[in-house]
Coordinates of C-alpha atoms in Angstrom, one line a residue:
M13 CA -104.1 141.2 275.3
L14 CA -105.5 137.6 275.2
Q15 CA -108.5 138.5 277.4
L16 CA -109.2 141.5 275.3
L17 CA -109.3 139.5 272.1
H18 CA -111.5 136.8 273.7
L19 CA -114.1 139.4 274.9
F20 CA -114.0 141.2 271.6
K21 CA -114.7 137.9 269.8
H22 CA -117.6 136.8 272.1
A23 CA -119.1 140.4 271.7
G24 CA -119.4 139.9 268.0
L25 CA -116.4 142.0 267.2
K26 CA -118.1 145.1 268.8
G27 CA -117.2 147.3 271.9
W28 CA -113.4 147.4 271.3
I29 CA -112.9 150.5 273.4
E30 CA -115.3 149.6 276.1
Q31 CA -113.8 146.1 276.6
S32 CA -110.2 147.5 276.8
L33 CA -111.2 149.9 279.5
E34 CA -113.0 147.2 281.5
I35 CA -109.9 144.9 281.4
A36 CA -107.6 147.7 282.3
E37 CA -109.8 148.7 285.3
K38 CA -111.1 145.4 286.8
C39 CA -108.2 143.1 285.9
L40 CA -105.1 145.4 286.4
S41 CA -106.5 148.4 288.3
K42 CA -105.2 150.7 285.6
G43 CA -106.7 153.5 283.6
P44 CA -107.2 154.6 280.0
A45 CA -103.6 154.7 279.1
L46 CA -103.1 151.0 279.5
A47 CA -106.4 150.5 277.7
R48 CA -105.0 152.4 274.7
N49 CA -101.8 150.3 274.7
L50 CA -103.9 147.1 274.8
C51 CA -105.7 148.2 271.8
K52 CA -102.4 149.1 270.1
W53 CA -100.7 146.0 271.1
S54 CA -103.5 143.7 270.0
A55 CA -104.0 145.3 266.6
A56 CA -100.3 145.0 265.8
F57 CA -100.5 141.4 267.0
C58 CA -103.5 140.6 264.6
K59 CA -101.3 142.1 261.7
D60 CA -98.2 140.2 262.6
K61 CA -98.4 137.2 264.8
K62 CA -94.6 137.5 265.7
K63 CA -94.9 141.1 266.9
L64 CA -95.4 141.0 270.8
P65 CA -94.6 143.7 273.2
L66 CA -91.5 143.3 275.3
S67 CA -91.5 143.7 279.0
N68 CA -89.1 146.1 280.6
W69 CA -89.5 144.2 284.0
G70 CA -86.1 144.6 285.9
A71 CA -84.4 146.6 283.1
H72 CA -84.7 149.8 285.1
N73 CA -82.3 148.3 287.8
A74 CA -79.3 147.9 285.4
S75 CA -76.2 149.5 286.7
I76 CA -74.8 152.5 284.9
L77 CA -71.5 150.6 284.6
D78 CA -73.1 148.1 282.4
R79 CA -74.3 150.8 280.0
D80 CA -71.0 152.8 280.0
E81 CA -67.8 150.6 279.8
D82 CA -65.6 153.7 279.6
L83 CA -67.0 154.9 282.9
A84 CA -66.0 151.7 284.7
N85 CA -62.6 151.9 283.1
N86 CA -62.0 155.5 284.3
I87 CA -63.0 154.5 287.9
H88 CA -60.7 151.5 287.7
L89 CA -57.9 153.6 286.5
H90 CA -58.6 156.2 289.4
L91 CA -58.4 153.3 292.0
Q92 CA -55.2 152.1 290.5
S93 CA -53.6 155.5 290.8
L94 CA -54.4 155.7 294.5
G95 CA -52.0 152.7 295.4
K96 CA -52.4 149.4 297.0
W97 CA -55.2 150.0 299.4
V98 CA -58.5 151.5 298.1
S99 CA -62.0 151.8 299.5
A100 CA -65.6 152.6 298.5
D101 CA -65.2 156.2 299.9
N102 CA -62.6 156.8 297.1
I103 CA -65.3 156.1 294.5
V104 CA -67.8 158.4 296.4
R105 CA -65.4 161.3 296.4
Y106 CA -64.4 160.6 292.7
V107 CA -68.1 160.7 291.7
A108 CA -68.6 164.0 293.5
G109 CA -65.8 165.6 291.6
P110 CA -66.6 168.3 288.9
L111 CA -65.2 166.3 286.0
F112 CA -67.3 163.2 286.8
Q113 CA -70.4 165.4 287.4
A114 CA -69.9 167.2 284.1
R115 CA -69.5 163.9 282.1
L116 CA -72.8 162.4 283.5
R117 CA -74.6 165.7 283.5
V118 CA -75.8 165.2 286.9
K119 CA -75.6 166.9 290.2
K120 CA -76.2 163.9 292.4
V121 CA -73.6 161.9 294.4
I122 CA -73.7 158.2 295.2
T123 CA -73.8 156.5 298.6
R124 CA -71.2 154.2 300.0
A125 CA -73.4 151.2 299.5
T126 CA -73.7 152.1 295.7
A127 CA -69.9 152.5 295.5
Q128 CA -69.5 149.0 297.2
R129 CA -71.8 147.5 294.6
W130 CA -69.8 149.2 291.8
M131 CA -66.6 147.7 293.2
A132 CA -68.2 144.3 293.2
R133 CA -69.1 144.7 289.6
M134 CA -65.6 145.7 288.7
S135 CA -64.2 142.3 290.3
Y136 CA -63.1 143.9 293.6
C137 CA -63.7 141.8 296.6
W138 CA -62.9 142.3 300.3
Q139 CA -60.2 139.7 301.1
E140 CA -56.7 139.3 302.7
E141 CA -53.7 140.0 300.7
K142 CA -52.6 137.0 298.5
H143 CA -49.6 135.1 299.5
E144 CA -48.6 133.5 296.1
Q145 CA -45.8 133.4 293.7
Y146 CA -45.2 136.7 292.2
S147 CA -45.3 135.7 288.6
D148 CA -45.3 139.1 287.0
G149 CA -41.8 139.9 288.1
H150 CA -40.6 136.6 286.6
E151 CA -41.4 137.7 283.0
R152 CA -39.9 141.2 283.1
K153 CA -37.5 141.6 280.3
D154 CA -34.4 142.2 282.3
V155 CA -35.2 139.6 284.9
R156 CA -35.9 136.9 282.4
A157 CA -32.8 137.7 280.3
Y158 CA -30.6 137.3 283.4
R159 CA -32.3 134.1 284.6
Q160 CA -32.1 132.4 281.2
D161 CA -28.7 133.7 279.8
V162 CA -26.6 134.0 283.1
F163 CA -28.1 132.3 286.2
V164 CA -29.6 129.0 284.9
P165 CA -26.4 128.0 282.7
T166 CA -24.1 128.9 285.6
W167 CA -26.0 127.1 288.2
Q168 CA -26.3 124.0 286.1
K169 CA -22.6 124.0 285.6
F170 CA -22.1 124.2 289.3
E171 CA -24.9 121.6 290.0
L172 CA -23.3 119.2 287.5
C173 CA -20.3 118.7 289.8
G174 CA -22.2 118.5 293.1
R175 CA -24.1 115.8 295.1
Y176 CA -27.6 114.6 294.1
W177 CA -29.7 113.6 297.0
E178 CA -32.8 112.4 295.1
G179 CA -31.4 109.4 293.1
K180 CA -32.5 105.8 293.7
D181 CA -30.7 102.4 293.0
A182 CA -32.0 99.6 290.7
D183 CA -34.4 98.3 293.4
G184 CA -35.9 101.7 293.9
K185 CA -34.3 102.4 297.1
P186 CA -32.6 105.7 298.0
L187 CA -28.9 105.9 297.4
D188 CA -26.7 105.5 300.3
A189 CA -24.1 108.4 301.2
V190 CA -21.2 106.5 299.9
T191 CA -22.7 106.0 296.5
I192 CA -23.9 109.6 296.3
E193 CA -20.2 110.7 297.2
H194 CA -18.7 108.5 294.5
D195 CA -21.1 109.6 291.9
A196 CA -20.4 113.3 292.7
K197 CA -16.6 112.8 292.6
E198 CA -16.8 111.1 289.2
R199 CA -18.8 113.9 287.7
A200 CA -16.5 116.6 289.3
A201 CA -13.5 114.8 287.7
K202 CA -15.3 114.7 284.2
Y203 CA -16.8 118.1 284.1
G204 CA -14.7 120.2 286.7
D205 CA -11.4 120.3 288.4
G206 CA -12.1 117.2 290.5
R207 CA -13.5 118.9 293.5
V208 CA -17.0 118.5 294.4
V209 CA -19.0 121.8 294.1
V210 CA -21.3 122.8 297.0
I211 CA -23.6 125.9 296.7
W212 CA -24.2 127.6 300.1
R213 CA -27.7 129.4 299.9
H214 CA -27.7 132.6 301.9
D215 CA -30.6 134.8 302.9
E216 CA -32.0 136.9 305.8
S217 CA -35.2 136.6 307.8
T218 CA -36.7 138.4 310.7
F219 CA -38.3 136.8 313.7
Y220 CA -40.7 138.7 315.9
A221 CA -41.3 138.1 319.7
H222 CA -45.1 138.1 319.5
N223 CA -45.3 135.9 316.4
R224 CA -47.0 132.9 317.9
R225 CA -49.4 130.2 316.9
K226 CA -53.0 131.2 316.7
L227 CA -54.8 128.3 315.4
G228 CA -55.2 124.9 317.1
W229 CA -57.5 122.7 319.0
R230 CA -59.1 124.5 321.8
H231 CA -61.8 123.3 324.5
D232 CA -65.1 125.1 324.3
D233 CA -64.4 126.1 327.9
A234 CA -61.2 128.0 327.0
K235 CA -61.3 131.6 327.7
A236 CA -60.0 134.6 325.8
E237 CA -56.4 135.7 326.8
I238 CA -54.9 139.1 326.7
N239 CA -52.3 139.3 323.8
P240 CA -49.5 141.7 323.8
K241 CA -49.9 144.7 321.4
G242 CA -47.8 144.9 318.2
E243 CA -45.2 142.6 316.9
G244 CA -42.7 143.0 319.8
A245 CA -39.0 142.9 319.7
S246 CA -37.5 141.6 316.4
E247 CA -34.3 140.2 315.4
M248 CA -33.0 139.4 312.0
V249 CA -30.9 136.3 311.3
G250 CA -28.7 135.7 308.3
D251 CA -27.3 132.3 307.6
F252 CA -26.0 129.8 304.9
V253 CA -27.6 126.4 304.2
L254 CA -26.6 123.5 302.1
P255 CA -28.5 120.1 301.4
D256 CA -25.1 118.3 301.9
H257 CA -24.2 119.5 305.5
G258 CA -27.3 121.7 306.6
W259 CA -26.6 125.0 308.2
L260 CA -23.0 126.3 307.9
R261 CA -21.4 125.2 311.2
S262 CA -17.9 123.7 312.1
K263 CA -17.4 120.0 312.2
E264 CA -16.0 119.9 315.7
A265 CA -17.6 121.4 318.9
R266 CA -15.8 123.9 321.0
D267 CA -14.8 123.2 324.7
D268 CA -18.3 124.5 325.8
G269 CA -20.1 122.2 323.5
T270 CA -21.1 124.8 321.0
F271 CA -20.3 124.9 317.3
Q272 CA -18.6 127.8 315.4
D273 CA -21.2 129.1 313.0
A274 CA -21.6 131.8 310.4
H275 CA -25.1 133.0 311.3
V276 CA -25.6 136.7 312.1
L277 CA -28.3 137.9 314.5
H278 CA -28.9 141.6 314.0
R279 CA -31.4 143.9 315.7
A280 CA -32.4 146.4 313.0
G281 CA -33.0 150.0 313.9
K282 CA -31.1 153.1 314.7
N283 CA -31.7 152.5 318.5
H284 CA -30.2 149.0 318.2
D285 CA -27.6 147.6 315.9
G286 CA -28.4 150.1 313.1
Y287 CA -29.0 148.8 309.6
Q288 CA -27.2 146.2 307.7
T289 CA -24.5 147.3 305.4
V290 CA -22.1 145.8 302.8
E291 CA -19.4 145.6 305.5
H292 CA -21.6 143.3 307.5
I293 CA -22.0 141.1 304.6
I294 CA -18.3 141.0 304.0
A295 CA -17.6 140.2 307.6
Q296 CA -20.1 137.2 307.6
A297 CA -18.6 135.9 304.5
T298 CA -15.1 136.0 305.9
R299 CA -16.4 134.0 308.9
A300 CA -18.0 131.5 306.5
M301 CA -14.8 131.1 304.5
D302 CA -12.7 130.6 307.6
I303 CA -14.8 127.7 308.7
L304 CA -15.0 126.2 305.3
D305 CA -11.2 126.4 304.7
R306 CA -10.5 124.7 307.9
D307 CA -13.2 122.0 307.9
Y308 CA -14.0 121.4 304.2
P309 CA -10.9 122.2 302.2
D310 CA -11.4 119.5 299.6
E311 CA -14.7 121.1 298.2
R312 CA -15.2 123.9 295.9
H313 CA -17.6 126.4 297.6
V314 CA -20.1 128.7 296.0
F315 CA -22.0 131.4 297.9
A316 CA -25.5 132.1 296.4
Y317 CA -27.0 135.4 297.5
D318 CA -30.3 137.1 296.6
N319 CA -30.1 140.0 294.0
A320 CA -30.3 142.8 296.4
T321 CA -28.3 146.1 296.1
I322 CA -26.3 145.2 299.2
H323 CA -25.0 142.1 297.6
S324 CA -24.3 143.6 294.2
A325 CA -22.8 146.9 295.5
R326 CA -19.3 147.7 294.3
A327 CA -16.4 148.8 296.5
P328 CA -15.9 152.6 297.2
D329 CA -12.9 152.6 294.9
A330 CA -14.5 150.5 292.2
L331 CA -14.6 151.7 288.6
S332 CA -17.8 153.5 287.7
A333 CA -18.8 156.1 285.1
M334 CA -22.0 157.0 286.8
K335 CA -20.8 160.0 288.6
M336 CA -17.6 161.0 286.6
T337 CA -17.3 164.6 285.9
S338 CA -16.5 165.9 282.4
G339 CA -13.7 168.1 283.4
P340 CA -11.1 168.1 286.3
S341 CA -12.5 167.9 289.8
H342 CA -11.2 167.8 293.4
N343 CA -14.6 166.8 294.7
F344 CA -15.1 163.7 292.6
N345 CA -16.3 160.5 294.4
K346 CA -17.3 162.1 297.7
I347 CA -19.7 159.9 299.8
K348 CA -21.8 161.5 302.5
R349 CA -23.1 159.2 305.3
G350 CA -25.1 160.9 307.8
Q351 CA -23.0 163.9 309.0
T352 CA -19.7 162.4 307.7
T353 CA -18.3 163.0 304.2
T354 CA -15.6 160.9 302.9
Q355 CA -13.7 160.9 299.6
H356 CA -12.6 157.6 298.0
R357 CA -10.0 157.6 295.4
M358 CA -11.0 155.4 292.3
Q359 CA -8.7 152.8 291.4
D360 CA -6.5 153.2 288.4
T361 CA -7.2 151.1 285.2
T362 CA -5.3 150.0 282.1
F363 CA -5.4 150.7 278.4
Q364 CA -6.3 147.9 275.9
D365 CA -2.4 147.5 275.2
G366 CA -1.9 146.5 278.9
T367 CA -0.3 149.8 280.0
P368 CA -1.7 151.5 283.1
Q369 CA -3.9 154.5 282.9
K370 CA -4.1 156.9 286.0
L371 CA -7.4 158.5 286.6
Y372 CA -5.9 161.4 288.7
N373 CA -3.6 164.2 288.1
A374 CA -0.3 164.9 289.9
D375 CA -2.1 167.5 292.1
G376 CA -4.6 164.7 293.2
S377 CA -7.6 166.0 291.1
F378 CA -9.7 163.8 289.0
K379 CA -8.8 164.1 285.4
G380 CA -12.4 164.1 283.9
M381 CA -13.9 162.1 281.1
I382 CA -12.7 164.3 278.4
Q383 CA -9.1 163.8 279.2
L384 CA -9.5 160.1 279.9
I385 CA -11.3 159.5 276.6
S386 CA -8.6 161.4 274.8
E387 CA -5.8 159.3 276.4
R388 CA -7.7 156.1 275.4
R389 CA -7.9 157.4 271.7
A390 CA -4.2 157.9 271.8
H391 CA -3.5 154.4 272.9
G392 CA -5.6 152.9 270.0
H393 CA -9.2 152.8 271.4
A394 CA -11.8 153.3 268.8
L395 CA -13.7 156.1 270.6
P396 CA -15.2 159.3 269.3
D397 CA -13.7 162.8 269.9
P398 CA -14.8 163.8 273.4
K399 CA -15.2 167.4 272.2
S400 CA -17.9 166.5 269.8
I401 CA -20.4 164.8 272.2
P402 CA -22.1 166.0 275.3
L403 CA -21.5 165.0 278.9
E404 CA -24.5 162.7 279.0
C405 CA -27.9 162.1 277.4
S406 CA -30.8 163.5 279.4
I407 CA -34.4 164.6 278.8
T408 CA -36.5 167.1 280.8
T409 CA -40.2 166.6 281.3
T410 CA -42.9 168.8 282.8
D411 CA -45.6 167.3 285.0
E412 CA -49.2 168.5 285.3
N413 CA -48.3 171.1 287.9
G414 CA -45.7 172.7 285.5
K415 CA -42.7 171.4 287.5
Q416 CA -39.9 170.2 285.4
H417 CA -38.0 166.9 286.1
K418 CA -34.7 166.0 284.5
Q419 CA -33.8 162.4 283.7
S420 CA -30.2 161.8 283.5
F421 CA -28.2 159.1 281.6
T422 CA -31.2 158.0 279.5
C423 CA -29.1 156.1 277.0
R424 CA -27.9 153.7 279.6
D425 CA -29.8 150.7 278.1
H426 CA -29.5 151.7 274.5
S427 CA -27.4 149.8 272.0
T428 CA -25.3 153.0 270.9
T429 CA -22.0 153.4 272.7
T430 CA -20.6 156.7 271.3
C431 CA -23.5 159.3 272.1
C432 CA -22.0 160.9 275.2
H433 CA -19.1 160.9 277.6
R434 CA -20.8 158.8 280.2
K435 CA -21.9 156.1 277.7
V436 CA -18.4 155.9 276.3
M437 CA -16.8 155.2 279.5
Y438 CA -19.6 153.1 280.7
S439 CA -19.2 150.8 277.7
E440 CA -15.6 150.2 278.0
P441 CA -14.5 146.6 278.7
D442 CA -12.7 147.3 281.9
F443 CA -15.6 149.3 283.2
K444 CA -18.2 146.6 282.4
A445 CA -16.0 144.0 283.9
Q446 CA -15.9 145.6 287.2
K447 CA -17.0 143.2 289.9
S448 CA -18.9 143.6 293.1
W449 CA -17.4 144.2 296.4
L450 CA -18.4 140.8 297.6
E451 CA -16.9 139.1 294.6
E452 CA -13.6 141.1 295.0
H453 CA -13.4 139.9 298.5
C454 CA -14.3 136.2 298.1
E455 CA -12.8 135.2 294.7
P456 CA -9.2 135.6 295.7
R457 CA -9.8 132.8 298.3
G458 CA -11.2 130.6 295.7
Y459 CA -15.0 131.1 296.5
S460 CA -17.4 131.9 293.6
I461 CA -20.4 134.2 293.9
I462 CA -23.8 133.8 292.2
L463 CA -26.8 136.0 292.5
F464 CA -30.4 134.6 292.3
P465 CA -32.8 136.3 289.8
K466 CA -35.0 138.9 291.2
Y467 CA -38.5 137.8 292.3
H468 CA -37.4 134.1 292.3
P469 CA -37.5 132.9 296.0
E470 CA -38.6 129.4 294.7
L471 CA -35.0 128.9 293.5
N472 CA -33.6 129.4 297.1
C473 CA -34.3 126.4 299.3
I474 CA -33.4 128.5 302.4
E475 CA -36.8 130.2 302.1
Q476 CA -38.6 127.0 303.0
C477 CA -36.0 126.4 305.8
W478 CA -37.1 129.7 307.3
G479 CA -40.8 128.6 307.0
Y480 CA -40.1 125.4 308.8
A481 CA -38.0 127.1 311.6
K482 CA -40.8 129.8 312.1
C483 CA -43.4 127.0 312.4
V484 CA -41.3 125.5 315.2
Y485 CA -40.7 129.1 316.7
R486 CA -44.4 129.8 317.0
M487 CA -44.7 126.7 319.3
F488 CA -42.4 128.1 322.0
P489 CA -43.9 129.9 325.0
Q490 CA -44.7 133.5 324.3
S491 CA -42.2 135.9 325.8
S492 CA -41.3 139.6 325.1
R493 CA -37.8 139.3 326.6
E494 CA -35.0 139.8 323.8
D495 CA -32.8 137.2 325.4
V496 CA -35.6 134.6 325.1
L497 CA -36.2 135.7 321.5
H498 CA -32.5 135.0 320.7
Q499 CA -32.5 131.5 322.3
N500 CA -35.8 130.6 320.6
I501 CA -34.3 131.5 317.1
I502 CA -31.2 129.4 317.7
K503 CA -33.4 126.5 318.7
A504 CA -35.9 126.8 315.8
L505 CA -33.0 126.8 313.3
D506 CA -31.3 123.8 314.8
S507 CA -34.7 122.0 314.7
V508 CA -34.8 121.9 310.8
P509 CA -33.9 118.3 309.8
L510 CA -31.3 117.8 307.1
Q511 CA -33.8 115.5 305.2
S512 CA -36.2 118.3 305.0
I513 CA -33.5 120.7 303.7
R514 CA -32.6 118.1 301.1
R515 CA -36.3 117.9 300.0
F516 CA -36.5 121.7 299.7
A517 CA -33.3 121.7 297.7
T518 CA -34.8 119.1 295.3
R519 CA -38.0 121.3 294.8
S520 CA -35.8 124.3 294.0
S521 CA -33.9 122.1 291.4
R522 CA -37.2 121.2 289.8
F523 CA -37.9 124.9 289.3
L524 CA -34.5 125.5 287.9
D525 CA -34.9 122.6 285.4
A526 CA -38.3 124.1 284.4
Y527 CA -36.7 127.4 283.7
S528 CA -33.9 125.8 281.7
K529 CA -36.6 124.4 279.4
K530 CA -37.8 128.0 278.9
L531 CA -41.1 127.5 280.9
S532 CA -43.0 130.5 282.2
A533 CA -43.5 131.1 285.8
A534 CA -47.0 129.6 285.8
E535 CA -45.8 126.6 283.8
A536 CA -42.9 126.0 286.2
A537 CA -45.3 126.0 289.2
W538 CA -47.6 123.6 287.6
T539 CA -45.0 121.1 286.6
N540 CA -43.4 121.4 290.1
K541 CA -46.6 120.1 291.7
K542 CA -47.2 117.6 288.9
F543 CA -43.8 115.9 289.2
R544 CA -43.2 116.3 292.9
G545 CA -40.3 114.2 294.2
H546 CA -38.2 114.5 291.0
R547 CA -35.1 116.7 290.9
T548 CA -35.6 117.2 287.2
L549 CA -38.7 117.1 284.7
P550 CA -39.3 113.9 282.8
P551 CA -39.0 114.1 278.9
N552 CA -42.8 114.0 278.4
F553 CA -43.5 116.7 281.0
A554 CA -45.6 118.8 278.5
K555 CA -47.8 116.0 277.6
D556 CA -50.6 116.8 280.0
M557 CA -49.8 120.5 280.7
P558 CA -52.9 122.8 280.4
K559 CA -52.8 126.0 278.5
L560 CA -51.3 128.5 280.9
P561 CA -50.3 132.2 280.5
N562 CA -47.2 132.6 278.2
Y563 CA -47.5 129.0 277.0
S564 CA -45.9 128.2 273.8
D565 CA -45.9 125.2 271.5
L566 CA -43.5 123.4 273.8
A567 CA -45.9 120.5 274.1
T568 CA -45.4 119.8 270.3
S569 CA -41.6 120.3 270.3
S570 CA -41.2 118.1 273.5
T571 CA -43.0 115.1 272.1
T572 CA -41.3 115.1 268.7

């Protein structure tokens, strides 16, 4: 444009078309089309000095995902529906589908390279699976309610009567064992029954024979070695740990120099020891209680388990309205395991006036919920007429293939308690107070049971003990023999120092204190790193805290 205007001016404002053709041909090697555009652009510029033609250089390479956000969202939803592992080929097949083709009004398909570029634009990247704190589960409504309303207050009550291994004296030196013991007994006498409370953390972990160290200093001349395929033989170990005493062991050694312990080594699989059941958990708890009754009778013991179904399961004869029939039945509470079917008689209960209520008729048949509710109404229970309500609340849905699915007991989490037979019995105080099999077994012997919240491994210090033990285990010479695997596991567990166990417990206490102050998972993780070494958070912990997910106005309320 500038060259055209200069030539036109020097020519005395003559030869406009000839000069545009000359510039297009000699300078840009183009034809009359560009010459006409040069004339048009130059004339428009002479009328308005701010009107300049815009270049489309690079605009033709823009991705279709940038022009159509709904398209990118649809692809993202499709990848989410496929599960955890996705690939570029999934997008190639999705684009080749008739619905996608009809939307874009094209008949072409994309290559794998294009699909990979699309995945990069949608923030997908090729990387290993992340090993971080699963914070999403922490803020689930039911998990958060149990953590804040049940677990944290109960744990703090126990911890208040226990030993603190993090304290220091006036000179800044760590407290000696005598001072720690005296302080714990004073608090136990003031806030408890006088006995020091100790919380034994329980968990299971699996060791693999071929799990060995792969990173280290190697000489340039070192040659590659043949590694065995697969993970090799495996063995699951379950044990208790305590920052006061370490792993649960007897005080005195036996004649052969070994100590009586409560750990369980289990080779999972139908061709080995089978799979762990509630009976295995009960047997291990019995061994632990026998050792503690003999060697630590002056302490109050608490067993802390993870919130797995095997730990919260109820006894076969426990009260439960989940499978009760509406009318009489001879087949009620039959349990099938493999090829064996057993029938357990549910324990009888009591009315609100204290008189017993039998759940079975004289002929051994189960009475049914209609008769049980009628009997309770006759004894003063404020319950609806069982003949006016259904067996249970349920809904039936139809999927995209026309198949119907029935969802039973949909009112389980609703506030109403009189909508159906099952919810009426489910909401009765004696049914709600039904304890787990583990609690019924341990509490008569004076042992308390507490379950960790789901998705909260940071609250159980035994998780770090497993990590320490496996780090030592990987250093042992590699072997595929199961007897060597067993010996290495025992050696690795015994190598965890008591001082490290106490540091791990202090870290878990710091997380617990953060949750007691209503911090989210991200906030608790940040404060745990910031105030490392403290058992609890300082009063001004929120002063320098950055804005994290689910962060409230805690900084303001904490500093006022």
